[in-house]
């Protein structure tokens, strides 16, 4: 029996390795090509099991953008070609206009702004991804970015947890961040198990030299779609969303 199990295990490794798309690593990360990895991070909260989908991308191999959709859609309706990753973006009002600062192709969308003392910003200029704490670097009228969105709260700053208290309010979660080497990480949990504090704590436990993480819209907005080199993954929204963050293979 042990020989059969060992054979099956060896065969499975061979099959995945020989196809050239999936490489299983010792820490459970799975490589897709040379520029993307993913894993399921399992956790237990109050004796209930849950997981966070984690995707790591090398930004040098992707074109990164923010899209303000002409018509709000669910993630499963979106198609950006053969190889892409798309997640929901930031908060919006009932009329689907942005609740905070949003800039697309260097042009401001809407005129609302969250309190800069309690929020952060994800920006992309010349395909350079950055997260900034707006307490330290507030947005000013002359600022121009290729793409930018304001959201809250900042979950992790300089590798340390930024939220000090646990509200206990559980929901589905979406966040995006970067490590000290410049890799970008997407974090998505589709179960109503994590408060923001618990979400932050789980990310800090991961085998990542994480530097900055910003929370995005969650709850019914949480969504992820991956279609990349034969690998597909979908966490669909429970509601329509008007803005998304897109990674397209160069």
Short mmCIF file of C-alpha atoms in Angstrom, two decimals:
data_model
loop_
_atom_site.label_atom_id
_atom_site.label_comp_id
_atom_site.label_asym_id
_atom_site.label_seq_id
_atom_site.Cartn_x
_atom_site.Cartn_y
_atom_site.Cartn_z
CA UNK A 1 0.00 0.00 0.00
CA UNK A 2 2.81 2.40 0.91
CA UNK A 3 4.54 1.64 -2.41
CA UNK A 4 1.34 2.41 -4.31
CA UNK A 5 0.88 5.72 -2.50
CA UNK A 6 4.52 6.65 -3.10
CA UNK A 7 4.14 5.80 -6.79
CA UNK A 8 0.98 7.90 -7.13
CA UNK A 9 2.63 10.85 -5.36
CA UNK A 10 5.70 10.61 -7.63
CA UNK A 11 3.49 10.32 -10.70
CA UNK A 12 1.51 13.42 -9.74
CA UNK A 13 4.70 15.45 -9.34
CA UNK A 14 5.93 14.20 -12.72
CA UNK A 15 2.69 15.07 -14.47
CA UNK A 16 2.59 18.59 -13.10
CA UNK A 17 6.28 19.20 -13.77
CA UNK A 18 6.25 17.77 -17.29
CA UNK A 19 3.41 19.99 -18.49
CA UNK A 20 5.61 23.07 -17.94
CA UNK A 21 2.88 25.16 -16.30
CA UNK A 22 2.69 24.08 -12.66
CA UNK A 23 5.70 23.60 -10.38
CA UNK A 24 4.98 22.61 -6.78
CA UNK A 25 7.34 24.10 -4.23
CA UNK A 26 8.12 22.90 -0.72
CA UNK A 27 6.19 25.75 0.94
CA UNK A 28 3.01 25.00 -1.08
CA UNK A 29 3.47 27.86 -3.51
CA UNK A 30 2.61 26.79 -7.04
CA UNK A 31 4.39 28.47 -9.94
CA UNK A 32 2.66 29.30 -13.21
CA UNK A 33 5.37 30.25 -15.64
CA UNK A 34 8.22 32.23 -14.13
CA UNK A 35 6.24 35.32 -13.19
CA UNK A 36 3.25 34.20 -11.14
CA UNK A 37 2.68 31.97 -8.09
CA UNK A 38 -0.35 31.15 -5.99
CA UNK A 39 -1.30 29.35 -2.81
CA UNK A 40 -4.26 28.76 -0.52
CA UNK A 41 -3.54 30.01 3.00
CA UNK A 42 -5.64 27.98 5.42
CA UNK A 43 -6.71 29.34 8.80
CA UNK A 44 -9.04 28.48 11.65
CA UNK A 45 -11.09 31.16 13.39
CA UNK A 46 -13.40 30.21 16.27
CA UNK A 47 -13.05 26.53 15.28
CA UNK A 48 -14.19 27.26 11.72
CA UNK A 49 -11.82 26.58 8.81
CA UNK A 50 -11.33 29.14 6.07
CA UNK A 51 -8.78 30.12 3.44
CA UNK A 52 -7.24 33.12 1.73
CA UNK A 53 -6.33 32.94 -1.95
CA UNK A 54 -2.87 34.46 -2.35
CA UNK A 55 -1.44 35.40 -5.74
CA UNK A 56 2.12 36.67 -6.21
CA UNK A 57 3.09 38.45 -9.42
CA UNK A 58 6.33 39.86 -10.79
CA UNK A 59 5.33 43.34 -12.00
CA UNK A 60 8.05 43.34 -14.67
CA UNK A 61 6.00 40.79 -16.60
CA UNK A 62 2.60 42.47 -16.33
CA UNK A 63 0.92 45.66 -17.47
CA UNK A 64 -0.93 46.97 -14.40
CA UNK A 65 -3.94 49.24 -14.67
CA UNK A 66 -7.18 50.31 -13.02
CA UNK A 67 -10.37 50.13 -15.08
CA UNK A 68 -13.52 52.15 -14.49
CA UNK A 69 -16.07 49.98 -16.28
CA UNK A 70 -18.60 51.63 -18.58
CA UNK A 71 -21.23 49.31 -17.14
CA UNK A 72 -20.80 47.77 -13.66
CA UNK A 73 -20.26 44.03 -13.89
CA UNK A 74 -19.51 40.92 -11.91
CA UNK A 75 -15.98 39.59 -12.17
CA UNK A 76 -17.05 36.45 -14.02
CA UNK A 77 -18.34 38.62 -16.90
CA UNK A 78 -14.97 40.25 -17.53
CA UNK A 79 -12.60 39.04 -20.25
CA UNK A 80 -9.30 40.73 -21.04
CA UNK A 81 -7.83 38.18 -23.44
CA UNK A 82 -5.74 35.06 -22.99
CA UNK A 83 -3.69 35.85 -19.88
CA UNK A 84 -4.88 38.18 -17.13
CA UNK A 85 -5.68 38.60 -13.45
CA UNK A 86 -8.46 40.94 -12.34
CA UNK A 87 -9.77 41.83 -8.87
CA UNK A 88 -12.35 44.24 -7.54
CA UNK A 89 -11.16 47.74 -6.75
CA UNK A 90 -12.16 50.35 -4.20
CA UNK A 91 -15.39 51.61 -2.65
CA UNK A 92 -18.24 53.19 -4.61
CA UNK A 93 -21.59 54.89 -4.01
CA UNK A 94 -25.02 53.52 -4.88
CA UNK A 95 -24.82 55.19 -8.30
CA UNK A 96 -21.50 53.33 -8.88
CA UNK A 97 -19.41 56.50 -8.81
CA UNK A 98 -16.18 56.29 -6.78
CA UNK A 99 -16.41 57.04 -3.06
CA UNK A 100 -12.78 58.15 -2.89
CA UNK A 101 -10.01 59.48 -5.12
CA UNK A 102 -9.79 57.61 -8.43
CA UNK A 103 -7.55 58.42 -11.40
CA UNK A 104 -7.59 56.55 -14.73
CA UNK A 105 -5.12 57.28 -17.53
CA UNK A 106 -4.02 60.43 -15.73
CA UNK A 107 -7.55 61.84 -15.43
CA UNK A 108 -9.60 62.22 -12.26
CA UNK A 109 -12.85 60.24 -12.09
CA UNK A 110 -15.38 61.96 -9.81
CA UNK A 111 -14.52 64.51 -7.15
CA UNK A 112 -14.88 62.67 -3.85
CA UNK A 113 -12.06 62.09 -1.39
CA UNK A 114 -11.88 60.00 1.78
CA UNK A 115 -10.34 61.53 4.90
CA UNK A 116 -6.64 61.43 4.07
CA UNK A 117 -5.77 60.99 7.74
CA UNK A 118 -7.53 57.62 7.71
CA UNK A 119 -6.83 56.24 4.25
CA UNK A 120 -4.14 55.12 1.83
CA UNK A 121 -3.57 55.05 -1.92
CA UNK A 122 -2.46 52.52 -4.49
CA UNK A 123 -0.83 54.26 -7.46
CA UNK A 124 0.75 53.15 -10.72
CA UNK A 125 3.04 55.39 -12.75
CA UNK A 126 5.15 54.03 -15.63
CA UNK A 127 3.95 50.60 -14.47
CA UNK A 128 5.56 51.18 -11.05
CA UNK A 129 3.25 49.96 -8.27
CA UNK A 130 3.22 51.85 -5.00
CA UNK A 131 1.15 52.03 -1.78
CA UNK A 132 1.33 55.23 0.24
CA UNK A 133 -0.04 56.25 3.62
CA UNK A 134 -1.93 59.49 2.96
CA UNK A 135 -1.27 60.70 6.50
CA UNK A 136 2.38 61.03 5.46
CA UNK A 137 1.96 61.78 1.75
CA UNK A 138 -1.40 63.48 1.16
CA UNK A 139 -2.80 63.85 -2.34
CA UNK A 140 -2.48 67.40 -3.68
CA UNK A 141 -4.22 69.02 -6.65
CA UNK A 142 -1.17 68.86 -8.89
CA UNK A 143 -0.62 65.10 -8.42
CA UNK A 144 -0.97 63.07 -11.61
CA UNK A 145 -0.72 59.29 -11.80
CA UNK A 146 -1.32 56.86 -14.64
CA UNK A 147 -3.69 55.06 -12.28
CA UNK A 148 -4.55 55.60 -8.63
CA UNK A 149 -7.24 54.62 -6.18
CA UNK A 150 -7.81 55.63 -2.60
CA UNK A 151 -9.00 53.04 -0.11
CA UNK A 152 -8.91 52.17 3.58
CA UNK A 153 -7.66 51.03 5.91
CA UNK A 154 -3.96 50.47 5.45
CA UNK A 155 -3.46 46.96 6.83
CA UNK A 156 0.33 46.72 6.91
CA UNK A 157 2.95 49.47 6.83
CA UNK A 158 6.72 48.90 6.74
CA UNK A 159 6.12 45.21 7.43
CA UNK A 160 4.12 45.79 10.61
CA UNK A 161 0.42 45.55 11.37
CA UNK A 162 -1.27 48.94 11.12
CA UNK A 163 -4.66 48.16 12.70
CA UNK A 164 -4.53 48.28 16.49
CA UNK A 165 -8.00 47.05 17.48
CA UNK A 166 -10.22 44.17 16.42
CA UNK A 167 -13.72 45.39 15.56
CA UNK A 168 -14.96 41.81 15.29
CA UNK A 169 -16.90 42.69 12.12
CA UNK A 170 -16.54 39.72 9.76
CA UNK A 171 -16.81 39.87 5.97
CA UNK A 172 -15.38 38.71 2.66
CA UNK A 173 -12.04 40.43 2.03
CA UNK A 174 -9.84 41.74 -0.77
CA UNK A 175 -6.44 43.39 -0.34
CA UNK A 176 -3.35 44.15 -2.40
CA UNK A 177 0.24 44.73 -1.32
CA UNK A 178 3.92 44.37 -2.08
CA UNK A 179 6.96 42.78 -0.49
CA UNK A 180 10.39 44.28 0.09
CA UNK A 181 11.59 42.87 -3.25
CA UNK A 182 8.83 44.64 -5.21
CA UNK A 183 6.63 41.62 -5.92
CA UNK A 184 2.89 42.32 -5.79
CA UNK A 185 0.46 40.20 -3.77
CA UNK A 186 -3.30 39.78 -4.05
CA UNK A 187 -5.24 38.47 -1.04
CA UNK A 188 -8.85 37.31 -1.39
CA UNK A 189 -11.08 35.51 1.11
CA UNK A 190 -14.61 34.64 -0.01
CA UNK A 191 -15.98 33.58 3.37
CA UNK A 192 -17.48 35.83 6.04
CA UNK A 193 -14.97 34.70 8.67
CA UNK A 194 -12.40 37.48 9.02
CA UNK A 195 -12.46 40.90 10.62
CA UNK A 196 -9.99 43.37 9.12
CA UNK A 197 -7.70 42.84 12.11
CA UNK A 198 -7.81 39.06 11.67
CA UNK A 199 -7.22 39.45 7.92
CA UNK A 200 -4.14 41.54 8.68
CA UNK A 201 -2.91 39.01 11.25
CA UNK A 202 -3.23 36.11 8.80
CA UNK A 203 -1.26 37.99 6.14
CA UNK A 204 1.50 38.72 8.67
CA UNK A 205 1.77 34.99 9.44
CA UNK A 206 2.49 34.10 5.81
CA UNK A 207 5.94 33.24 4.47
CA UNK A 208 6.25 36.63 2.79
CA UNK A 209 8.55 39.58 3.51
CA UNK A 210 5.49 41.78 3.20
CA UNK A 211 6.03 45.53 3.23
CA UNK A 212 2.74 47.34 2.53
CA UNK A 213 -0.86 46.11 2.20
CA UNK A 214 -3.98 48.18 1.52
CA UNK A 215 -7.50 46.90 2.07
CA UNK A 216 -9.88 47.14 -0.89
CA UNK A 217 -13.66 46.97 -1.04
CA UNK A 218 -14.90 43.69 0.43
CA UNK A 219 -18.16 42.02 1.33
CA UNK A 220 -20.35 41.49 -1.73
CA UNK A 221 -17.78 43.33 -3.89
CA UNK A 222 -14.95 40.85 -3.28
CA UNK A 223 -13.99 39.19 -6.56
CA UNK A 224 -11.07 37.56 -8.36
CA UNK A 225 -10.66 36.08 -11.83
CA UNK A 226 -7.47 34.46 -13.08
CA UNK A 227 -7.00 33.17 -16.60
CA UNK A 228 -3.32 32.56 -17.06
CA UNK A 229 -1.29 29.98 -19.01
CA UNK A 230 -4.00 27.36 -18.63
CA UNK A 231 -4.67 28.08 -14.96
CA UNK A 232 -8.13 29.39 -14.09
CA UNK A 233 -9.53 30.61 -10.79
CA UNK A 234 -12.74 32.47 -10.00
CA UNK A 235 -14.10 34.06 -6.84
CA UNK A 236 -17.17 35.86 -8.10
CA UNK A 237 -18.69 39.01 -6.66
CA UNK A 238 -22.10 38.85 -5.06
CA UNK A 239 -22.83 42.31 -6.50
CA UNK A 240 -21.85 44.41 -9.51
CA UNK A 241 -18.65 46.46 -9.28
CA UNK A 242 -17.70 49.56 -11.31
CA UNK A 243 -13.90 49.57 -10.92
CA UNK A 244 -11.29 46.81 -11.03
CA UNK A 245 -7.52 46.33 -10.87
CA UNK A 246 -6.13 44.50 -13.89
CA UNK A 247 -2.88 42.62 -14.54
CA UNK A 248 -2.25 41.71 -18.19
CA UNK A 249 0.68 39.59 -19.33
CA UNK A 250 3.14 41.64 -21.36
#
